[in-house]
Short mmCIF file of C-alpha atoms and ligand atoms in Angstrom, two decimals:
data_model
loop_
_atom_site.label_atom_id
_atom_site.label_comp_id
_atom_site.label_asym_id
_atom_site.label_seq_id
_atom_site.Cartn_x
_atom_site.Cartn_y
_atom_site.Cartn_z
CA UNK L 1 9.43 -7.62 -11.86
CA UNK L 2 5.86 -8.93 -11.74
CA UNK L 3 5.07 -12.18 -9.94
CA UNK L 4 1.56 -13.53 -9.65
CA UNK L 5 1.05 -15.28 -6.31
CA UNK L 6 -1.98 -17.47 -5.73
CA UNK L 7 -1.26 -18.89 -2.28
CA UNK L 8 -1.44 -16.69 0.83
CA UNK L 9 1.14 -18.91 2.53
CA UNK L 10 3.68 -18.47 -0.24
CA UNK L 11 7.05 -17.71 1.39
CA UNK L 12 7.56 -14.73 -0.93
CA UNK L 13 4.85 -12.97 1.06
CA UNK L 14 6.45 -13.44 4.48
CA UNK L 15 7.14 -9.71 4.92
CA UNK L 16 3.40 -9.15 4.74
CA UNK L 17 1.90 -12.10 6.53
CA UNK L 18 0.38 -12.12 9.99
CA UNK L 19 0.13 -8.34 10.00
CA UNK L 20 -2.47 -8.32 12.75
CA UNK L 21 -0.18 -9.87 15.28
CA UNK L 22 1.27 -6.71 16.79
CA UNK L 23 4.04 -8.35 18.78
CA UNK L 24 5.15 -10.51 15.89
CA UNK L 25 5.15 -7.53 13.54
CA UNK L 26 7.25 -5.44 15.87
CA UNK L 27 9.90 -8.11 16.18
CA UNK L 28 9.85 -9.01 12.47
CA UNK L 29 10.20 -5.40 11.43
CA UNK L 30 13.05 -4.66 13.77
CA UNK L 31 14.80 -7.98 13.16
CA UNK L 32 14.76 -7.78 9.42
CA UNK L 33 15.26 -4.01 9.33
CA UNK L 34 12.11 -3.52 7.36
CA UNK L 35 8.95 -1.50 7.62
CA UNK L 36 5.68 -1.46 5.74
CA UNK L 37 4.26 1.50 3.86
CA UNK L 38 0.58 1.40 3.01
CA UNK L 39 -1.21 3.11 0.12
CA UNK L 40 0.08 4.77 -3.02
CA UNK L 41 0.84 8.24 -1.57
CA UNK L 42 2.75 6.96 1.42
CA UNK L 43 4.73 4.47 -0.69
CA UNK L 44 5.69 7.27 -3.08
CA UNK L 45 6.81 9.46 -0.17
CA UNK L 46 8.97 6.68 1.27
CA UNK L 47 10.61 6.04 -2.11
CA UNK L 48 11.05 9.80 -2.60
CA UNK L 49 12.79 10.02 0.79
CA UNK L 50 15.33 7.43 -0.36
CA UNK L 51 14.15 4.28 1.45
CA UNK L 52 15.03 1.24 -0.66
CA UNK L 53 12.02 -0.83 -1.64
CA UNK L 54 12.12 -4.61 -1.11
CA UNK L 55 8.83 -5.55 -2.71
CA UNK L 56 5.24 -4.49 -3.27
CA UNK L 57 2.07 -6.43 -2.60
CA UNK L 58 -0.89 -5.35 -4.67
CA UNK L 59 -3.80 -6.46 -6.79
CA UNK L 60 -4.16 -6.38 -10.54
CA UNK L 61 -6.30 -3.25 -10.64
CA UNK L 62 -3.80 -1.14 -8.62
CA UNK L 63 -0.71 -2.11 -10.57
CA UNK L 64 -0.71 0.87 -12.90
CA UNK L 65 -0.87 3.44 -10.07
CA UNK L 66 2.68 2.74 -8.89
CA UNK L 67 4.32 1.42 -12.01
CA UNK L 68 6.44 4.53 -12.62
CA UNK L 69 8.28 4.35 -9.25
CA UNK L 70 8.81 0.65 -8.72
CA UNK L 71 11.96 0.14 -10.79
CA UNK L 72 13.38 -3.33 -10.30
CA UNK L 73 11.41 -4.12 -7.11
CA UNK L 74 9.58 -7.43 -6.93
CA UNK L 75 5.85 -6.83 -7.33
CA UNK L 76 3.62 -9.58 -5.97
CA UNK L 77 0.19 -9.48 -7.53
CA UNK L 78 -2.53 -11.28 -5.60
CA UNK L 79 -6.32 -11.58 -5.72
CA UNK L 80 -8.55 -9.18 -3.74
CA UNK L 81 -9.31 -12.03 -1.33
CA UNK L 82 -5.67 -12.76 -0.57
CA UNK L 83 -4.92 -9.03 -0.27
CA UNK L 84 -7.63 -8.36 2.28
CA UNK L 85 -6.86 -11.59 4.11
CA UNK L 86 -3.18 -10.70 4.44
CA UNK L 87 -3.37 -6.94 4.85
CA UNK L 88 -6.44 -6.88 7.07
CA UNK L 89 -7.83 -3.90 5.21
CA UNK L 90 -10.16 -3.16 2.36
CA UNK L 91 -8.37 -3.57 -0.92
CA UNK L 92 -9.30 -0.04 -2.01
CA UNK L 93 -6.10 1.22 -0.33
CA UNK L 94 -4.29 -0.51 -3.14
CA UNK L 95 -0.85 -1.59 -2.10
CA UNK L 96 1.57 -2.40 0.66
CA UNK L 97 5.30 -2.01 0.21
CA UNK L 98 8.01 -3.65 2.22
CA UNK L 99 10.82 -1.11 2.59
CA UNK L 100 14.30 -1.21 4.09
CA UNK L 101 15.12 0.98 7.05
CA UNK L 102 17.96 3.46 6.79
CA UNK L 103 20.42 3.90 9.66
CA UNK L 104 19.25 6.64 12.04
CA UNK L 105 21.59 9.58 12.51
CA UNK L 106 23.04 9.97 15.99
CA UNK L 107 21.24 12.66 17.99
CA UNK L 108 24.36 14.85 18.06
CA UNK L 109 24.69 15.03 14.29
CA UNK L 110 21.07 16.01 13.99
CA UNK L 111 21.13 18.79 16.57
CA UNK L 112 24.34 20.22 15.10
CA UNK L 113 22.82 20.77 11.71
CA UNK L 114 20.95 24.02 12.29
CA UNK L 115 17.78 22.53 13.69
CA UNK L 116 16.29 25.19 15.97
CA UNK L 117 12.88 23.67 16.66
CA UNK L 118 12.79 20.25 18.25
CA UNK L 119 10.09 17.99 19.61
CA UNK L 120 11.31 15.42 22.11
CA UNK L 121 9.06 12.42 22.85
CA UNK L 122 9.58 10.53 26.07
CA UNK L 123 8.39 6.92 26.08
CA UNK L 124 5.19 7.33 24.05
CA UNK L 125 3.66 3.88 23.59
CA UNK L 126 0.91 4.45 21.05
CA UNK L 127 2.04 4.26 17.42
CA UNK L 128 -0.93 6.29 16.21
CA UNK L 129 0.05 9.10 18.56
CA UNK L 130 3.63 9.05 17.33
CA UNK L 131 2.45 9.16 13.70
CA UNK L 132 0.00 11.99 14.37
CA UNK L 133 2.67 14.02 16.19
CA UNK L 134 5.01 13.66 13.21
CA UNK L 135 2.21 14.88 10.97
CA UNK L 136 1.64 17.97 13.14
CA UNK L 137 5.38 18.52 13.40
CA UNK L 138 5.70 18.53 9.61
CA UNK L 139 2.78 20.92 9.30
CA UNK L 140 3.76 23.34 12.06
CA UNK L 141 7.42 24.10 11.49
CA UNK L 142 9.30 21.55 13.59
CA UNK L 143 12.82 20.85 12.27
CA UNK L 144 13.43 17.47 13.87
CA UNK L 145 12.05 14.96 16.39
CA UNK L 146 14.12 13.26 19.09
CA UNK L 147 12.84 10.02 20.62
CA UNK L 148 13.70 8.68 24.05
CA UNK L 149 15.28 5.20 23.92
CA UNK L 150 11.95 3.50 24.74
CA UNK L 151 9.62 5.63 22.62
CA UNK L 152 7.41 3.80 20.09
CA UNK L 153 8.81 3.32 16.59
CA UNK L 154 7.78 5.94 13.96
CA UNK L 155 8.27 3.33 11.22
CA UNK L 156 5.79 0.88 12.69
CA UNK L 157 3.04 0.38 10.12
CA UNK L 158 0.32 2.25 12.03
CA UNK L 159 2.60 5.24 12.76
CA UNK L 160 3.64 5.49 9.11
CA UNK L 161 0.02 5.40 8.03
CA UNK L 162 -1.32 7.97 10.51
CA UNK L 163 1.58 10.31 9.74
CA UNK L 164 0.64 10.17 6.04
CA UNK L 165 4.33 9.74 5.33
CA UNK L 166 5.49 12.69 7.50
CA UNK L 167 7.82 10.22 9.25
CA UNK L 168 9.83 10.32 6.02
CA UNK L 169 10.06 14.10 5.78
CA UNK L 170 10.97 15.10 9.36
CA UNK L 171 14.47 14.01 10.39
CA UNK L 172 14.54 12.11 13.64
CA UNK L 173 17.00 10.42 15.96
CA UNK L 174 16.82 8.23 19.01
CA UNK L 175 18.69 9.19 22.17
CA UNK L 176 21.07 6.46 23.21
CA UNK L 177 20.91 7.46 26.85
CA UNK L 178 17.74 8.62 28.55
CA UNK L 179 19.39 9.85 31.74
CA UNK L 180 21.87 12.26 30.12
CA UNK L 181 19.83 13.00 26.98
CA UNK L 182 18.34 16.30 28.09
CA UNK L 183 21.64 17.55 29.41
CA UNK L 184 23.16 16.95 26.01
CA UNK L 185 20.39 18.94 24.34
CA UNK L 186 20.90 21.80 26.75
CA UNK L 187 24.64 21.67 26.11
CA UNK L 188 23.83 22.00 22.40
CA UNK L 189 22.06 25.28 23.19
CA UNK L 190 18.43 24.20 23.39
CA UNK L 191 16.02 25.77 25.84
CA UNK L 192 14.17 22.69 27.08
CA UNK L 193 10.48 23.25 27.85
CA UNK L 194 8.64 20.44 29.64
CA UNK L 195 4.99 20.33 28.58
CA UNK L 196 2.86 19.32 31.52
CA UNK L 197 -0.85 19.46 32.32
CA UNK L 198 0.10 20.76 35.77
CA UNK L 199 -1.74 24.07 35.83
CA UNK L 200 0.73 25.62 38.24
CA UNK L 201 3.39 25.56 35.47
CA UNK L 202 3.99 28.66 33.33
CA UNK L 203 1.20 29.22 30.80
CA UNK L 204 2.53 28.55 27.33
CA UNK L 205 1.62 31.93 25.80
CA UNK L 206 4.03 34.08 27.77
CA UNK L 207 6.91 31.67 27.79
CA UNK L 208 10.39 32.92 26.94
CA UNK L 209 12.02 31.33 23.89
CA UNK L 210 15.44 31.56 22.25
CA UNK L 211 17.12 30.55 19.00
CA UNK L 212 16.84 26.86 19.83
CA UNK L 213 13.89 25.30 21.61
CA UNK L 214 13.12 21.68 22.50
CA UNK L 215 9.53 20.91 23.51
CA UNK L 216 9.32 17.80 25.69
CA UNK L 217 6.19 15.64 25.55
CA UNK L 218 5.43 12.85 27.98
CA UNK L 219 3.87 9.41 27.75
CA UNK L 220 0.13 8.90 27.37
CA UNK L 221 -0.42 7.51 30.85
CA UNK L 222 2.24 8.85 33.18
CA UNK L 223 3.37 11.99 31.41
CA UNK L 224 6.98 13.17 31.66
CA UNK L 225 9.30 11.46 34.11
CA UNK L 226 10.19 13.41 37.22
CA UNK L 227 13.82 13.34 36.04
CA UNK L 228 12.98 15.21 32.83
CA UNK L 229 10.56 17.55 34.60
CA UNK L 230 13.32 18.51 37.03
CA UNK L 231 16.04 18.77 34.40
CA UNK L 232 14.08 20.91 31.92
CA UNK L 233 14.72 24.65 31.86
CA UNK L 234 11.03 25.35 32.46
CA UNK L 235 7.73 23.52 32.91
CA UNK L 236 4.96 24.96 30.75
CA UNK L 237 1.26 24.19 30.51
CA UNK L 238 -1.55 24.76 28.08
CA UNK L 239 -4.22 26.29 30.31
CA UNK L 240 -7.28 24.05 30.69
CA UNK L 241 -10.73 25.57 31.13
CA UNK L 242 -12.23 25.76 34.61
CA UNK L 243 -15.18 23.64 33.42
CA UNK L 244 -12.85 20.93 32.17
CA UNK L 245 -10.96 20.79 35.44
CA UNK L 246 -14.22 20.75 37.44
CA UNK L 247 -15.41 17.84 35.31
CA UNK L 248 -12.19 15.93 35.99
CA UNK L 249 -10.70 16.45 32.52
CA UNK L 250 -7.23 17.35 33.69
CA UNK L 251 -5.08 16.86 30.60
CA UNK L 252 -5.11 16.89 26.83
CA UNK L 253 -4.30 13.98 24.61
CA UNK L 254 -0.58 14.18 23.82
CA UNK L 255 -1.26 14.69 20.09
CA UNK L 256 -3.49 17.69 20.78
CA UNK L 257 -0.98 19.11 23.25
CA UNK L 258 1.82 18.77 20.67
CA UNK L 259 -0.21 20.51 17.96
CA UNK L 260 -1.28 23.40 20.21
CA UNK L 261 2.25 23.90 21.53
CA UNK L 262 3.86 23.75 18.08
CA UNK L 263 1.32 26.19 16.69
CA UNK L 264 1.82 28.59 19.57
CA UNK L 265 5.58 28.40 19.94
CA UNK L 266 7.45 27.24 16.86
CA UNK L 267 6.73 30.38 14.85
CA UNK L 268 8.35 32.46 17.59
CA UNK L 269 11.63 30.51 17.68
CA UNK L 270 14.77 32.03 16.14
C1 LIG S 1 -2.10 12.50 28.45
S1 LIG S 1 -0.82 13.51 28.99
C2 LIG S 1 -0.22 12.70 30.43
C3 LIG S 1 -1.05 12.98 31.63
C4 LIG S 1 -0.31 12.66 32.91
N1 LIG S 1 -1.26 12.26 33.91
C5 LIG S 1 0.49 13.86 33.39
O1 LIG S 1 0.22 14.33 34.49
O2 LIG S 1 1.37 14.35 32.67
C6 LIG S 1 0.50 13.22 27.88
C7 LIG S 1 1.38 14.42 27.63
O3 LIG S 1 0.64 15.42 26.94
C8 LIG S 1 1.12 16.71 27.28
N2 LIG S 1 -0.02 17.47 27.84
C9 LIG S 1 -1.27 17.04 28.07
N3 LIG S 1 -2.05 18.02 28.54
C10 LIG S 1 -1.27 19.13 28.59
C11 LIG S 1 -1.50 20.49 28.97
N4 LIG S 1 -2.69 20.93 29.40
N5 LIG S 1 -0.46 21.34 28.89
C12 LIG S 1 0.76 20.95 28.43
N6 LIG S 1 1.01 19.68 28.06
C13 LIG S 1 0.02 18.79 28.13
C14 LIG S 1 2.23 16.50 28.30
O4 LIG S 1 3.48 16.52 27.67
C15 LIG S 1 1.92 15.12 28.85
O5 LIG S 1 3.07 14.50 29.38
#
């Protein structure tokens, strides 16, 4: 259903307004159970994954690109000026869609369903990092992602965008209890490997795996909590070069660490 909107303050556009205010966005998205998908490809992936679409915001020249998948959704057509004012991006990305969240599965149902290769993210704060890790996970054979209770939201706009829609293809769940979460994974048969830059940990290449492996990744600043480091079956590191260490570069970015570890380990699981 096409609706031409000429006023940026029109209440029909509330899902999309004030996108640059990070705190407001976070609360709006969680409160209303919505998230925003940006660009044609990502919107198609979200629809393909079964997320119900609330509405689309686009400009006249991008209408045709999504017409076949929009069904009965409200489509708000605005001028280029309104689009870039609201969306805060160049209009060449075409469209934003407001989508409804689906209920997340409980962790237990996800780990019961034959998922041998897990990534577990503890308290990551950066949405771009979460999105990029989902993208690597989708590319490198991860079956599912488990988030700690405080980990950043994969459906936040920036995470969705950086993941290129991989947040819709990798199943994920959020632990309801951080303290007992790892224990429950171990009880489900996962060998829990704590990835740490600590170079006295076991180098990743020789590490022993099993049928079910959970790779634990820590927060950007502090890394893994001491509780998880102690509880994990083994601490493993990606060896850093002597030059890097001498220069004070003592860890990798968490996205790089996730990609290296998934590439090195996930193929060997099972
Ligand atoms: C930026 S690091 C955190 C650095 C923090 N100072 C620490 O000591 O863990 C974020 C996460 O990336 C992973 N990571 C970074 N460098 C790593 C390495 N060389 N080997 C294994 N994991 C690494 C770990 O999971 C770490 O918790």
